[in-house]
XYZ file of N, CA and C in Angstrom:
570
model
N 18.626 5.377 -4.667
C 18.305 5.077 -6.129
C 17.472 3.909 -6.294
N 17.641 2.843 -5.400
C 16.749 1.606 -5.498
C 15.208 2.105 -5.368
N 15.057 2.919 -4.421
C 13.633 3.422 -4.165
C 13.083 4.188 -5.432
N 13.934 4.800 -6.153
C 13.548 5.509 -7.412
C 13.031 4.452 -8.434
N 13.781 3.351 -8.508
C 13.317 2.274 -9.429
C 11.851 1.846 -8.961
N 11.650 1.661 -7.618
C 10.400 1.208 -7.233
C 9.203 2.224 -7.632
N 9.641 3.439 -7.408
C 8.554 4.524 -7.700
C 8.277 4.521 -9.260
N 9.320 4.509 -10.052
C 9.184 4.520 -11.519
C 8.306 3.254 -11.955
N 8.652 2.015 -11.386
C 7.902 0.986 -11.718
C 6.509 1.071 -11.344
N 6.224 1.631 -10.085
C 4.946 1.800 -9.639
C 4.021 2.779 -10.473
N 4.752 3.816 -10.916
C 3.943 4.837 -11.705
C 3.511 4.296 -12.975
N 4.190 3.259 -13.524
C 3.858 2.608 -14.799
C 2.949 1.566 -14.586
N 2.632 1.004 -13.363
C 1.844 -0.055 -13.114
C 2.497 -1.416 -13.462
N 3.769 -1.359 -13.558
C 4.602 -2.596 -13.998
C 4.814 -3.427 -12.692
N 4.896 -4.841 -12.955
C 5.263 -5.712 -11.954
C 6.768 -5.794 -11.892
N 7.363 -6.499 -11.014
C 8.774 -6.574 -11.083
C 9.224 -7.449 -12.390
N 8.419 -8.387 -12.822
C 8.505 -9.199 -13.992
C 8.693 -8.266 -15.275
N 7.711 -7.327 -15.344
C 7.612 -6.351 -16.461
C 8.884 -5.606 -16.433
N 9.308 -4.903 -15.288
C 10.470 -4.141 -15.318
C 11.768 -4.863 -15.613
N 11.858 -6.083 -15.069
C 13.029 -6.989 -15.336
C 13.132 -7.217 -16.771
N 12.023 -7.459 -17.484
C 11.927 -7.780 -18.943
C 12.448 -6.594 -19.764
N 11.935 -5.393 -19.302
C 12.375 -4.126 -19.898
C 13.813 -3.793 -19.747
N 14.424 -4.284 -18.683
C 15.900 -4.020 -18.360
C 16.763 -5.207 -18.958
N 16.109 -6.211 -19.441
C 16.877 -7.308 -19.987
C 17.496 -8.194 -18.931
N 16.837 -8.410 -17.856
C 17.314 -9.198 -16.832
C 16.275 -10.068 -16.173
N 16.597 -10.833 -15.042
C 15.510 -11.637 -14.458
C 14.874 -10.894 -13.401
N 13.719 -11.406 -12.953
C 12.952 -10.857 -11.836
C 13.814 -10.803 -10.588
N 14.523 -11.857 -10.412
C 15.203 -11.959 -9.080
C 16.378 -10.869 -9.115
N 17.018 -10.731 -10.280
C 18.135 -9.684 -10.374
C 17.501 -8.358 -10.191
N 16.383 -8.006 -10.858
C 15.782 -6.672 -10.773
C 15.290 -6.455 -9.255
N 14.726 -7.464 -8.690
C 14.412 -7.255 -7.176
C 15.546 -6.889 -6.418
N 16.689 -7.503 -6.648
C 17.913 -7.050 -5.826
C 18.343 -5.643 -6.122
N 18.158 -5.157 -7.371
C 18.476 -3.697 -7.699
C 17.410 -2.848 -6.968
N 16.158 -3.167 -7.079
C 15.221 -2.363 -6.536
C 15.270 -2.389 -4.960
N 15.558 -3.400 -4.280
C 15.511 -3.383 -2.860
C 16.987 -2.955 -2.291
N 17.934 -2.682 -3.162
C 19.216 -2.131 -2.708
C 20.229 -3.229 -2.289
N 19.923 -4.512 -2.426
C 20.812 -5.541 -2.146
C 21.952 -5.690 -3.145
N 21.707 -5.173 -4.416
C 22.679 -5.259 -5.441
C 22.867 -3.835 -5.909
N 24.238 -3.376 -6.032
C 24.544 -1.970 -6.367
C 23.968 -1.638 -7.719
N 23.436 -0.469 -7.809
C 22.969 0.033 -9.115
C 24.083 0.755 -9.938
N 24.806 -0.062 -10.628
C 26.085 0.474 -11.329
C 25.654 1.377 -12.474
N 26.649 1.973 -13.068
C 26.298 2.784 -14.288
C 25.601 2.044 -15.353
N 25.991 0.715 -15.567
C 25.328 -0.103 -16.528
C 23.820 -0.194 -16.290
N 23.498 -0.504 -14.985
C 22.065 -0.700 -14.710
C 21.409 0.667 -14.746
N 22.006 1.719 -14.326
C 21.301 3.055 -14.404
C 21.037 3.357 -15.839
N 21.960 3.116 -16.717
C 21.622 3.409 -18.211
C 20.522 2.621 -18.767
N 20.494 1.286 -18.332
C 19.450 0.367 -18.799
C 18.106 0.758 -18.247
N 18.061 1.098 -17.006
C 16.918 1.589 -16.320
C 16.421 2.893 -16.942
N 17.286 3.914 -17.231
C 16.905 5.099 -17.942
C 16.288 4.733 -19.358
N 16.850 3.835 -20.075
C 16.428 3.535 -21.374
C 14.964 2.886 -21.298
N 14.864 1.823 -20.346
C 13.601 1.077 -20.210
C 12.447 2.083 -19.760
N 12.796 3.029 -18.927
C 11.737 3.855 -18.492
C 11.613 5.222 -19.343
N 12.461 5.315 -20.300
C 12.405 6.416 -21.291
C 12.657 7.863 -20.530
N 13.588 7.841 -19.540
C 13.942 9.099 -18.850
C 15.374 9.328 -18.851
N 15.835 10.441 -18.410
C 17.201 10.774 -18.257
C 17.856 9.893 -17.136
N 19.108 9.554 -17.277
C 19.767 8.699 -16.298
C 19.822 9.438 -14.925
N 19.954 10.740 -14.999
C 19.982 11.562 -13.798
C 18.753 11.392 -12.856
N 17.633 11.092 -13.584
C 16.325 10.924 -12.811
C 16.393 9.657 -11.952
N 17.144 8.540 -12.471
C 17.378 7.376 -11.738
C 18.086 7.615 -10.517
N 19.103 8.437 -10.591
C 19.928 8.733 -9.416
C 19.462 9.693 -8.480
N 18.835 10.749 -8.949
C 18.297 11.722 -7.881
C 16.742 11.656 -7.750
N 16.098 10.928 -8.677
C 14.793 10.770 -8.482
C 13.971 11.952 -8.987
N 12.744 11.815 -9.386
C 11.956 12.883 -9.910
C 10.831 13.155 -8.939
N 10.559 14.254 -8.556
C 9.439 14.474 -7.574
C 8.131 14.169 -8.208
N 7.305 13.454 -7.401
C 5.920 13.147 -7.750
C 5.127 14.401 -7.757
N 4.486 14.690 -8.935
C 3.531 15.837 -8.944
C 2.175 15.457 -8.380
N 1.718 16.210 -7.524
C 0.365 15.980 -6.739
C -0.691 16.926 -7.300
N -1.710 16.438 -7.882
C -2.799 17.359 -8.274
C -3.414 18.069 -7.082
N -3.811 19.186 -7.264
C -4.652 19.966 -6.222
C -6.134 19.684 -6.690
N -6.823 18.930 -5.983
C -8.179 18.328 -6.480
C -9.390 19.377 -6.010
N -9.025 20.381 -5.084
C -10.214 21.167 -4.824
C -9.902 21.804 -3.402
N -11.020 22.118 -2.735
C -10.956 22.843 -1.434
C -11.354 21.965 -0.334
N -10.827 22.161 0.899
C -11.279 21.469 2.038
C -11.634 22.594 3.057
N -12.755 22.346 3.692
C -13.251 23.373 4.709
C -12.580 23.234 6.105
N -12.199 24.327 6.707
C -11.532 24.334 8.085
C -12.340 25.345 8.880
N -13.696 25.353 8.710
C -14.501 26.303 9.434
C -15.911 25.694 9.404
N -16.867 26.530 9.973
C -18.228 25.975 10.181
C -19.031 26.289 9.069
N -18.578 27.185 8.173
C -19.392 27.637 7.044
C -19.782 26.360 6.109
N -20.994 26.349 5.669
C -21.563 25.236 4.863
C -21.073 25.475 3.445
N -20.103 24.726 2.996
C -19.719 24.806 1.453
C -19.614 23.296 1.177
N -20.143 23.136 -0.088
C -20.295 21.639 -0.450
C -18.976 21.548 -1.398
N -17.962 21.253 -0.730
C -16.590 21.018 -1.394
C -16.497 19.777 -2.168
N -17.433 18.759 -1.995
C -17.334 17.617 -2.697
C -17.896 17.642 -4.093
N -18.557 18.673 -4.552
C -19.209 18.814 -5.747
C -18.235 19.458 -6.735
N -17.830 18.570 -7.734
C -17.173 18.918 -8.952
C -16.291 20.256 -8.884
N -15.211 20.298 -8.301
C -14.409 21.453 -8.139
C -13.326 21.615 -9.311
N -13.014 20.538 -9.886
C -12.007 20.474 -10.874
C -10.641 20.561 -10.425
N -9.668 20.652 -11.389
C -8.274 20.728 -11.128
C -7.862 22.211 -10.813
N -7.138 22.291 -9.745
C -6.792 23.696 -9.288
C -5.178 23.745 -9.325
N -4.550 22.992 -10.356
C -3.222 22.936 -10.447
C -2.445 21.795 -9.867
N -1.312 21.875 -9.683
C -0.422 20.776 -9.100
C 0.639 21.280 -8.343
N 1.383 20.491 -7.454
C 2.331 20.808 -6.632
C 3.350 19.591 -6.642
N 4.624 19.816 -6.481
C 5.566 18.829 -6.216
C 5.413 18.240 -4.796
N 5.213 16.959 -4.620
C 4.978 16.329 -3.383
C 6.325 16.161 -2.565
N 6.226 16.273 -1.264
C 7.309 16.119 -0.406
C 7.690 14.664 -0.153
N 8.775 14.280 0.409
C 9.111 12.874 0.714
C 7.863 12.059 1.281
N 7.840 10.862 0.857
C 6.737 9.993 1.298
C 5.504 10.181 0.446
N 5.543 11.086 -0.569
C 4.415 11.137 -1.483
C 4.289 9.906 -2.340
N 3.071 9.522 -2.612
C 2.857 8.337 -3.595
C 2.024 8.830 -4.768
N 2.000 7.985 -5.754
C 1.160 8.325 -6.897
C -0.363 8.435 -6.569
N -0.816 8.126 -5.309
C -2.197 8.261 -4.980
C -2.488 9.438 -4.153
N -1.373 10.223 -3.821
C -1.553 11.407 -3.068
C -2.201 12.509 -3.732
N -3.219 13.228 -2.994
C -3.729 14.309 -3.641
C -3.705 15.535 -2.526
N -3.871 16.733 -3.183
C -3.808 17.857 -2.302
C -5.113 18.563 -2.419
N -5.518 19.203 -1.325
C -6.674 20.132 -1.275
C -6.307 21.402 -0.590
N -6.834 22.487 -1.031
C -6.549 23.766 -0.450
C -7.476 24.114 0.727
N -6.809 24.492 1.894
C -7.720 24.922 3.104
C -8.442 26.183 2.871
N -9.767 26.199 3.138
C -10.591 27.415 3.179
C -11.177 27.538 4.501
N -10.866 28.492 5.258
C -11.505 28.706 6.647
C -10.309 28.854 7.550
N -10.751 29.161 8.902
C -9.744 29.456 9.948
C -9.893 28.559 11.103
N -10.581 27.485 11.109
C -10.737 26.702 12.362
C -9.376 26.036 12.846
N -8.383 25.927 11.843
C -7.107 25.412 12.196
C -6.168 26.613 12.527
N -6.758 27.757 12.432
C -5.931 29.057 12.648
C -5.852 29.734 11.340
N -5.828 31.116 11.468
C -5.845 31.928 10.195
C -4.553 31.742 9.447
N -3.571 31.341 10.024
C -2.308 31.088 9.288
C -2.386 30.107 8.238
N -3.269 29.039 8.338
C -3.323 27.930 7.517
C -4.305 28.177 6.389
N -5.166 29.262 6.424
C -6.026 29.555 5.245
C -5.311 29.627 3.981
N -5.616 28.930 3.046
C -4.888 28.912 1.726
C -3.732 27.889 1.566
N -3.406 27.162 2.743
C -2.383 26.187 2.647
C -3.038 24.951 1.938
N -2.067 23.903 1.759
C -2.469 22.714 1.076
C -2.411 21.527 2.096
N -3.278 20.739 2.016
C -3.381 19.438 2.861
C -3.147 18.278 1.829
N -2.226 17.496 2.118
C -2.018 16.262 1.191
C -2.435 15.018 2.045
N -3.103 14.230 1.331
C -3.496 12.876 1.931
C -3.649 11.838 0.832
N -3.687 10.534 1.173
C -3.837 9.512 0.255
C -4.473 8.123 0.793
N -4.618 8.047 1.989
C -5.107 6.851 2.694
C -6.548 6.953 2.990
N -7.508 7.069 2.168
C -8.901 7.296 2.374
C -9.498 5.899 2.939
N -10.208 6.104 3.991
C -10.898 4.982 4.698
C -12.333 5.104 4.840
N -13.006 4.054 4.297
C -14.538 4.171 4.426
C -14.822 2.682 4.620
N -15.428 2.431 5.871
C -15.604 3.245 6.957
C -14.522 3.752 7.693
N -14.669 4.644 8.666
C -13.600 5.231 9.313
C -13.098 4.087 10.286
N -11.724 4.073 10.505
C -11.105 3.001 11.265
C -10.720 3.614 12.503
N -10.607 2.905 13.566
C -10.311 3.324 14.985
C -8.940 3.981 15.082
N -7.849 3.696 14.198
C -6.626 4.310 14.313
C -6.573 5.742 13.895
N -7.717 6.252 13.394
C -7.767 7.731 12.867
C -8.379 8.487 14.079
N -8.948 7.873 15.211
C -9.315 8.608 16.373
C -8.296 9.472 16.946
N -8.598 10.781 17.113
C -7.619 11.695 17.762
C -6.661 12.226 16.825
N -6.665 11.903 15.462
C -5.780 12.490 14.474
C -6.454 13.565 13.587
N -5.677 14.278 13.124
C -6.012 15.314 12.021
C -6.286 14.542 10.730
N -7.522 14.660 10.232
C -7.949 13.972 9.067
C -8.682 14.928 8.094
N -8.660 14.615 6.889
C -9.661 15.129 5.888
C -10.740 14.146 5.976
N -12.011 14.724 6.209
C -13.152 13.928 6.403
C -14.308 14.246 5.326
N -14.959 13.337 4.805
C -16.073 13.598 3.929
C -17.210 13.340 4.674
N -18.295 14.221 4.644
C -19.552 14.083 5.432
C -20.670 13.672 4.500
N -21.665 13.242 4.997
C -22.766 12.793 4.143
C -23.433 13.832 3.441
N -23.407 15.010 3.900
C -24.027 16.191 3.290
C -23.163 16.821 2.109
N -21.978 16.217 1.799
C -21.148 16.758 0.813
C -19.873 17.627 1.312
N -19.957 17.909 2.439
C -18.873 18.735 3.007
C -17.632 17.935 3.108
N -16.468 18.542 2.836
C -15.244 17.956 2.997
C -14.295 18.783 3.879
N -13.996 18.396 5.095
C -13.305 19.179 6.006
C -12.013 18.689 6.545
N -11.163 19.469 7.083
C -9.997 19.046 7.799
C -10.203 19.285 9.322
N -10.342 18.223 10.056
C -10.651 18.305 11.400
C -9.896 17.146 12.350
N -9.864 17.348 13.521
C -9.430 16.445 14.409
C -10.723 15.491 14.588
N -10.494 14.144 14.471
C -11.592 13.142 14.501
C -11.659 12.533 15.841
N -12.777 12.515 16.419
C -13.025 11.962 17.747
C -14.265 11.125 17.857
N -14.358 10.070 18.664
C -15.591 9.257 18.854
C -16.705 10.106 19.491
N -17.941 9.951 19.059
C -19.003 10.512 19.821
C -19.330 9.669 21.037
N -19.951 10.312 22.047
C -20.446 9.501 23.202
C -21.635 8.778 22.934
N -22.349 9.137 21.712
C -23.650 8.580 21.211
C -23.423 7.363 20.519
N -24.160 7.110 19.430
C -24.063 5.965 18.564
C -22.582 5.818 17.942
N -22.208 4.590 17.771
C -20.731 4.292 17.346
C -20.624 4.896 15.945
N -21.630 4.943 15.097
C -21.531 5.556 13.835
C -21.342 7.068 13.734
N -21.324 7.884 14.863
C -21.250 9.315 14.937
C -19.786 9.656 15.456
N -19.378 10.849 15.009
C -18.095 11.347 15.457
C -18.304 12.889 15.847
N -17.235 13.327 16.614
C -17.059 14.760 16.876
C -15.945 15.222 16.013
N -15.927 16.400 15.499
C -14.977 16.995 14.606
C -14.495 18.259 15.314
N -13.135 18.476 15.512
C -12.618 19.655 16.298
C -11.613 20.365 15.374
N -11.494 21.637 15.395
C -10.483 22.471 14.887
C -9.807 23.152 15.999
N -8.873 23.931 15.650
C -8.087 24.729 16.608
C -9.029 25.830 17.334
N -9.732 26.397 16.438
C -10.710 27.554 16.724
C -12.028 27.283 16.374
N -12.991 27.831 16.952
C -14.404 27.648 16.541
C -15.113 26.504 17.288
N -16.376 26.489 17.026
C -17.063 25.424 17.793
C -16.910 24.056 17.071
N -16.967 22.924 17.960
C -16.762 21.644 17.253
C -17.999 21.232 16.680
N -17.936 20.346 15.727
C -19.137 19.728 14.929
C -19.316 18.420 15.764
N -20.525 18.369 16.334
C -20.657 17.107 17.336
C -21.736 16.180 16.628
N -21.527 14.842 16.990
C -22.519 13.840 16.702
C -22.813 13.795 15.220
N -21.926 13.729 14.343
C -22.118 13.707 12.925
C -21.659 12.523 12.278
N -22.328 11.974 11.253
C -21.743 10.799 10.515
C -20.762 11.189 9.460
N -19.751 10.322 9.402
C -18.644 10.643 8.561
C -18.565 9.449 7.492
N -18.659 9.972 6.267
C -18.677 8.859 5.089
C -17.364 8.393 4.811
N -16.259 9.184 4.990
C -14.909 8.653 4.712
C -13.891 9.634 5.520
N -12.780 9.139 5.880
C -11.688 9.944 6.435
C -10.432 9.386 6.017
N -9.411 10.332 5.949
C -8.097 10.054 5.523
C -7.142 10.894 6.538
N -6.095 10.154 6.982
C -5.214 10.990 7.780
C -4.427 11.943 7.016
N -4.175 13.125 7.513
C -3.319 14.203 6.848
C -1.939 13.691 6.824
N -1.452 13.641 5.567
C -0.046 13.298 5.416
C 0.919 14.540 5.685
N 0.485 15.621 5.206
C 1.353 16.842 5.432
C 0.453 18.027 5.175
N 0.785 19.135 5.837
C 0.201 20.565 5.535
C 1.399 21.401 5.084
N 1.178 22.136 4.014
C 2.188 22.977 3.525
C 1.770 24.216 2.713
N 2.546 25.254 2.721
C 2.056 26.507 2.056
C 1.818 26.183 0.500
N 1.027 26.814 -0.095
C 0.742 26.745 -1.625
C 1.704 27.391 -2.299
């Protein structure tokens, strides 16, 4: 329940001071409620529900974060400019660990295997420039030519600014500049 308070506070962009004021308590007291060192009694649940304008049950069980499906991501060699204004393709309830920054994209292509065509990839930790801890990981990558792909990211043997991109099937994309990369948080059916 304490984590639910943190999620609710974060979704509103409130500081702990803001939340404490809304609940009629001190920042120190609110901090104890939010980090779980003070029990979230029925009194505090009711106060939090009123402050956040939600049902008390949502404080207890939490409310799933809704993740927007922002567009498509390529998992093949076909040249598709996924970065160009795709619009909103709906939304999906995010799994555990989802934040308010998480977005989903739908996989188009079969380099991860035909089974994953049409599935969703969720990510939220976009890095530009690419950081070394992403090497060897499955990432959503944005290329300089506008393509957005889901690939395993590897260092090139050439200049340090270039990378190799691998899928389960198909030819790798070698020695290519990557504008940004984000580790895949999860892959799930649409």
